[in-house]
Amino acid sequence: QVQLVESGGGLVQPGGSLRLSCAASGFTLDYYHIGWFRQAPGKEREGISCISSTDGRIYYADSVKGRFSISRDNAKNTMYLQMNSLKPEDTAVYYCATDLSVDGSGWYTPKEISCPFGSWGQGTQVTVSS
């Protein structure tokens, strides 16, 4: 079974930091595009960052460049999103994702980053507030 499980979200002060983790099972992350997107209430989904499986290139949305950093640990089959200098506008549910598609349905192609997503987790809430 293909599964992605996010963790690490919570409530933080503006200017604070969080590290999100995403544990993958049922497939090997290293063979696919991996990344993160988010969705705030009443807003469209926004691609945050991804790593291309074809050339290893890393993409970031303009809204998070210089503040967020994506990484992976292939031995643990886990991806991470380090978030620094958090702002209230970063408040959203954060999803980890991959271009692996189990049945070919449910594709999401972020406008902000050059990685299509076919599978993602249930998300973890990040709230930035004073």
PDB file of C-alpha atoms in Angstrom:
ATOM      1  CA  GLN A   1       0.000   0.000   0.000  1.00  0.00           C
ATOM      2  CA  VAL A   2       1.333   3.428  -0.976  1.00  0.00           C
ATOM      3  CA  GLN A   3       1.192   5.727   2.020  1.00  0.00           C
ATOM      4  CA  LEU A   4       2.579   9.119   3.047  1.00  0.00           C
ATOM      5  CA  VAL A   5       2.224  10.318   6.629  1.00  0.00           C
ATOM      6  CA  GLU A   6       3.089  13.887   7.626  1.00  0.00           C
ATOM      7  CA  SER A   7       4.078  14.962  11.122  1.00  0.00           C
ATOM      8  CA  GLY A   8       5.645  17.908  12.916  1.00  0.00           C
ATOM      9  CA  GLY A   9       3.004  20.580  12.505  1.00  0.00           C
ATOM     10  CA  GLY A  10       1.791  22.793  15.300  1.00  0.00           C
ATOM     11  CA  LEU A  11       1.419  26.327  16.607  1.00  0.00           C
ATOM     12  CA  VAL A  12       4.438  28.621  16.369  1.00  0.00           C
ATOM     13  CA  GLN A  13       5.179  32.301  16.866  1.00  0.00           C
ATOM     14  CA  PRO A  14       5.955  34.514  13.873  1.00  0.00           C
ATOM     15  CA  GLY A  15       9.664  34.236  13.141  1.00  0.00           C
ATOM     16  CA  GLY A  16       9.815  30.741  14.570  1.00  0.00           C
ATOM     17  CA  SER A  17      10.745  27.451  12.937  1.00  0.00           C
ATOM     18  CA  LEU A  18       9.282  24.009  12.383  1.00  0.00           C
ATOM     19  CA  ARG A  19      10.512  20.868  10.702  1.00  0.00           C
ATOM     20  CA  LEU A  20       7.911  18.719   9.011  1.00  0.00           C
ATOM     21  CA  SER A  21       8.547  15.049   8.358  1.00  0.00           C
ATOM     22  CA  CYS A  22       6.926  12.688   5.880  1.00  0.00           C
ATOM     23  CA  ALA A  23       7.295   8.945   6.249  1.00  0.00           C
ATOM     24  CA  ALA A  24       6.700   6.937   3.087  1.00  0.00           C
ATOM     25  CA  SER A  25       5.736   3.289   2.842  1.00  0.00           C
ATOM     26  CA  GLY A  26       4.872   0.961  -0.007  1.00  0.00           C
ATOM     27  CA  PHE A  27       7.359   2.588  -2.382  1.00  0.00           C
ATOM     28  CA  THR A  28      10.844   4.079  -2.454  1.00  0.00           C
ATOM     29  CA  LEU A  29      10.989   7.872  -2.388  1.00  0.00           C
ATOM     30  CA  ASP A  30      14.296   8.043  -4.217  1.00  0.00           C
ATOM     31  CA  TYR A  31      12.704   6.817  -7.453  1.00  0.00           C
ATOM     32  CA  TYR A  32      10.123   9.610  -7.726  1.00  0.00           C
ATOM     33  CA  HIS A  33       9.601  13.341  -7.613  1.00  0.00           C
ATOM     34  CA  ILE A  34       8.961  14.302  -4.003  1.00  0.00           C
ATOM     35  CA  GLY A  35       7.734  17.537  -2.521  1.00  0.00           C
ATOM     36  CA  TRP A  36       5.346  19.553  -0.443  1.00  0.00           C
ATOM     37  CA  PHE A  37       2.290  21.693  -1.038  1.00  0.00           C
ATOM     38  CA  ARG A  38      -0.048  23.549   1.271  1.00  0.00           C
ATOM     39  CA  GLN A  39      -3.588  24.830   1.408  1.00  0.00           C
ATOM     40  CA  ALA A  40      -4.975  27.599   3.576  1.00  0.00           C
ATOM     41  CA  PRO A  41      -8.720  27.953   4.250  1.00  0.00           C
ATOM     42  CA  GLY A  42     -10.499  29.509   1.287  1.00  0.00           C
ATOM     43  CA  LYS A  43      -7.377  29.500  -0.875  1.00  0.00           C
ATOM     44  CA  GLU A  44      -6.049  27.399  -3.734  1.00  0.00           C
ATOM     45  CA  ARG A  45      -3.420  24.766  -3.158  1.00  0.00           C
ATOM     46  CA  GLU A  46       0.103  26.137  -3.402  1.00  0.00           C
ATOM     47  CA  GLY A  47       3.169  24.146  -4.342  1.00  0.00           C
ATOM     48  CA  ILE A  48       6.014  24.780  -1.909  1.00  0.00           C
ATOM     49  CA  SER A  49       9.027  22.750  -2.922  1.00  0.00           C
ATOM     50  CA  CYS A  50      10.058  19.588  -4.716  1.00  0.00           C
ATOM     51  CA  ILE A  51      13.043  17.534  -5.812  1.00  0.00           C
ATOM     52  CA  SER A  52      13.044  16.257  -9.373  1.00  0.00           C
ATOM     53  CA  SER A  53      13.715  12.547  -9.805  1.00  0.00           C
ATOM     54  CA  THR A  54      15.207  13.110 -13.259  1.00  0.00           C
ATOM     55  CA  ASP A  55      18.078  15.449 -12.424  1.00  0.00           C
ATOM     56  CA  GLY A  56      17.839  16.098  -8.687  1.00  0.00           C
ATOM     57  CA  ARG A  57      17.016  19.760  -9.190  1.00  0.00           C
ATOM     58  CA  ILE A  58      15.256  21.449  -6.296  1.00  0.00           C
ATOM     59  CA  TYR A  59      12.419  23.900  -6.830  1.00  0.00           C
ATOM     60  CA  TYR A  60      10.926  26.411  -4.401  1.00  0.00           C
ATOM     61  CA  ALA A  61       7.918  28.655  -4.638  1.00  0.00           C
ATOM     62  CA  ASP A  62       8.738  32.356  -4.582  1.00  0.00           C
ATOM     63  CA  SER A  63       6.766  32.718  -1.364  1.00  0.00           C
ATOM     64  CA  VAL A  64       9.140  30.448   0.582  1.00  0.00           C
ATOM     65  CA  LYS A  65      12.528  30.920  -1.098  1.00  0.00           C
ATOM     66  CA  GLY A  66      15.236  31.620   1.432  1.00  0.00           C
ATOM     67  CA  ARG A  67      13.068  30.446   4.319  1.00  0.00           C
ATOM     68  CA  PHE A  68      12.134  26.823   3.608  1.00  0.00           C
ATOM     69  CA  SER A  69      14.392  23.903   2.747  1.00  0.00           C
ATOM     70  CA  ILE A  70      13.456  20.455   1.452  1.00  0.00           C
ATOM     71  CA  SER A  71      15.515  17.335   2.080  1.00  0.00           C
ATOM     72  CA  ARG A  72      15.289  13.557   2.088  1.00  0.00           C
ATOM     73  CA  ASP A  73      16.772  10.628   3.952  1.00  0.00           C
ATOM     74  CA  ASN A  74      16.754   7.692   1.567  1.00  0.00           C
ATOM     75  CA  ALA A  75      17.790   5.225   4.263  1.00  0.00           C
ATOM     76  CA  LYS A  76      14.687   6.144   6.255  1.00  0.00           C
ATOM     77  CA  ASN A  77      12.475   6.642   3.184  1.00  0.00           C
ATOM     78  CA  THR A  78      11.503   9.993   4.660  1.00  0.00           C
ATOM     79  CA  MET A  79      11.321  13.565   3.366  1.00  0.00           C
ATOM     80  CA  TYR A  80      11.501  16.767   5.371  1.00  0.00           C
ATOM     81  CA  LEU A  81      10.571  20.408   5.125  1.00  0.00           C
ATOM     82  CA  GLN A  82      12.531  22.789   7.327  1.00  0.00           C
ATOM     83  CA  MET A  83      10.578  26.019   7.765  1.00  0.00           C
ATOM     84  CA  ASN A  84      12.300  29.098   9.170  1.00  0.00           C
ATOM     85  CA  SER A  85      11.246  32.716   9.646  1.00  0.00           C
ATOM     86  CA  LEU A  86       7.622  31.672   9.642  1.00  0.00           C
ATOM     87  CA  LYS A  87       4.959  34.245   8.895  1.00  0.00           C
ATOM     88  CA  PRO A  88       1.227  34.285   9.661  1.00  0.00           C
ATOM     89  CA  GLU A  89       0.558  33.829   5.949  1.00  0.00           C
ATOM     90  CA  ASP A  90       2.325  30.458   6.147  1.00  0.00           C
ATOM     91  CA  THR A  91      -0.620  29.139   8.147  1.00  0.00           C
ATOM     92  CA  ALA A  92      -2.051  26.186   6.224  1.00  0.00           C
ATOM     93  CA  VAL A  93      -2.365  22.444   6.084  1.00  0.00           C
ATOM     94  CA  TYR A  94       0.878  21.053   4.686  1.00  0.00           C
ATOM     95  CA  TYR A  95       0.968  17.936   2.531  1.00  0.00           C
ATOM     96  CA  CYS A  96       3.873  15.818   1.395  1.00  0.00           C
ATOM     97  CA  ALA A  97       3.530  14.364  -2.066  1.00  0.00           C
ATOM     98  CA  THR A  98       5.102  12.347  -4.857  1.00  0.00           C
ATOM     99  CA  ASP A  99       4.509  11.864  -8.570  1.00  0.00           C
ATOM    100  CA  LEU A 100       3.761   8.187  -8.018  1.00  0.00           C
ATOM    101  CA  SER A 101       0.140   7.562  -8.962  1.00  0.00           C
ATOM    102  CA  VAL A 102      -1.522   4.325  -7.932  1.00  0.00           C
ATOM    103  CA  ASP A 103      -4.417   4.400 -10.387  1.00  0.00           C
ATOM    104  CA  GLY A 104      -3.733   7.433 -12.590  1.00  0.00           C
ATOM    105  CA  SER A 105      -6.368   9.629 -10.962  1.00  0.00           C
ATOM    106  CA  GLY A 106      -6.145  12.636  -8.658  1.00  0.00           C
ATOM    107  CA  TRP A 107      -3.207  14.399 -10.297  1.00  0.00           C
ATOM    108  CA  TYR A 108      -2.197  17.818  -8.994  1.00  0.00           C
ATOM    109  CA  THR A 109       0.218  20.017 -10.939  1.00  0.00           C
ATOM    110  CA  PRO A 110       1.337  23.035  -8.894  1.00  0.00           C
ATOM    111  CA  LYS A 111       1.912  26.260 -10.795  1.00  0.00           C
ATOM    112  CA  GLU A 112       4.685  27.304  -8.439  1.00  0.00           C
ATOM    113  CA  ILE A 113       7.024  24.334  -8.823  1.00  0.00           C
ATOM    114  CA  SER A 114       7.933  21.963 -11.647  1.00  0.00           C
ATOM    115  CA  CYS A 115       6.839  18.657 -10.146  1.00  0.00           C
ATOM    116  CA  PRO A 116       3.513  16.927 -10.719  1.00  0.00           C
ATOM    117  CA  PHE A 117       1.986  15.047  -7.818  1.00  0.00           C
ATOM    118  CA  GLY A 118      -0.036  11.856  -7.979  1.00  0.00           C
ATOM    119  CA  SER A 119      -0.142  10.858  -4.310  1.00  0.00           C
ATOM    120  CA  TRP A 120      -0.049  12.736  -1.034  1.00  0.00           C
ATOM    121  CA  GLY A 121      -0.774  12.339   2.641  1.00  0.00           C
ATOM    122  CA  GLN A 122      -3.526  13.578   4.924  1.00  0.00           C
ATOM    123  CA  GLY A 123      -1.634  16.734   5.847  1.00  0.00           C
ATOM    124  CA  THR A 124      -0.443  18.388   9.033  1.00  0.00           C
ATOM    125  CA  GLN A 125      -1.652  21.737  10.354  1.00  0.00           C
ATOM    126  CA  VAL A 126       0.811  24.598  10.707  1.00  0.00           C
ATOM    127  CA  THR A 127      -0.446  27.704  12.483  1.00  0.00           C
ATOM    128  CA  VAL A 128       1.735  30.801  12.783  1.00  0.00           C
ATOM    129  CA  SER A 129       0.284  33.277  15.244  1.00  0.00           C
ATOM    130  CA  SER A 130       1.245  35.515  18.138  1.00  0.00           C
TER     131      SER A 130
END
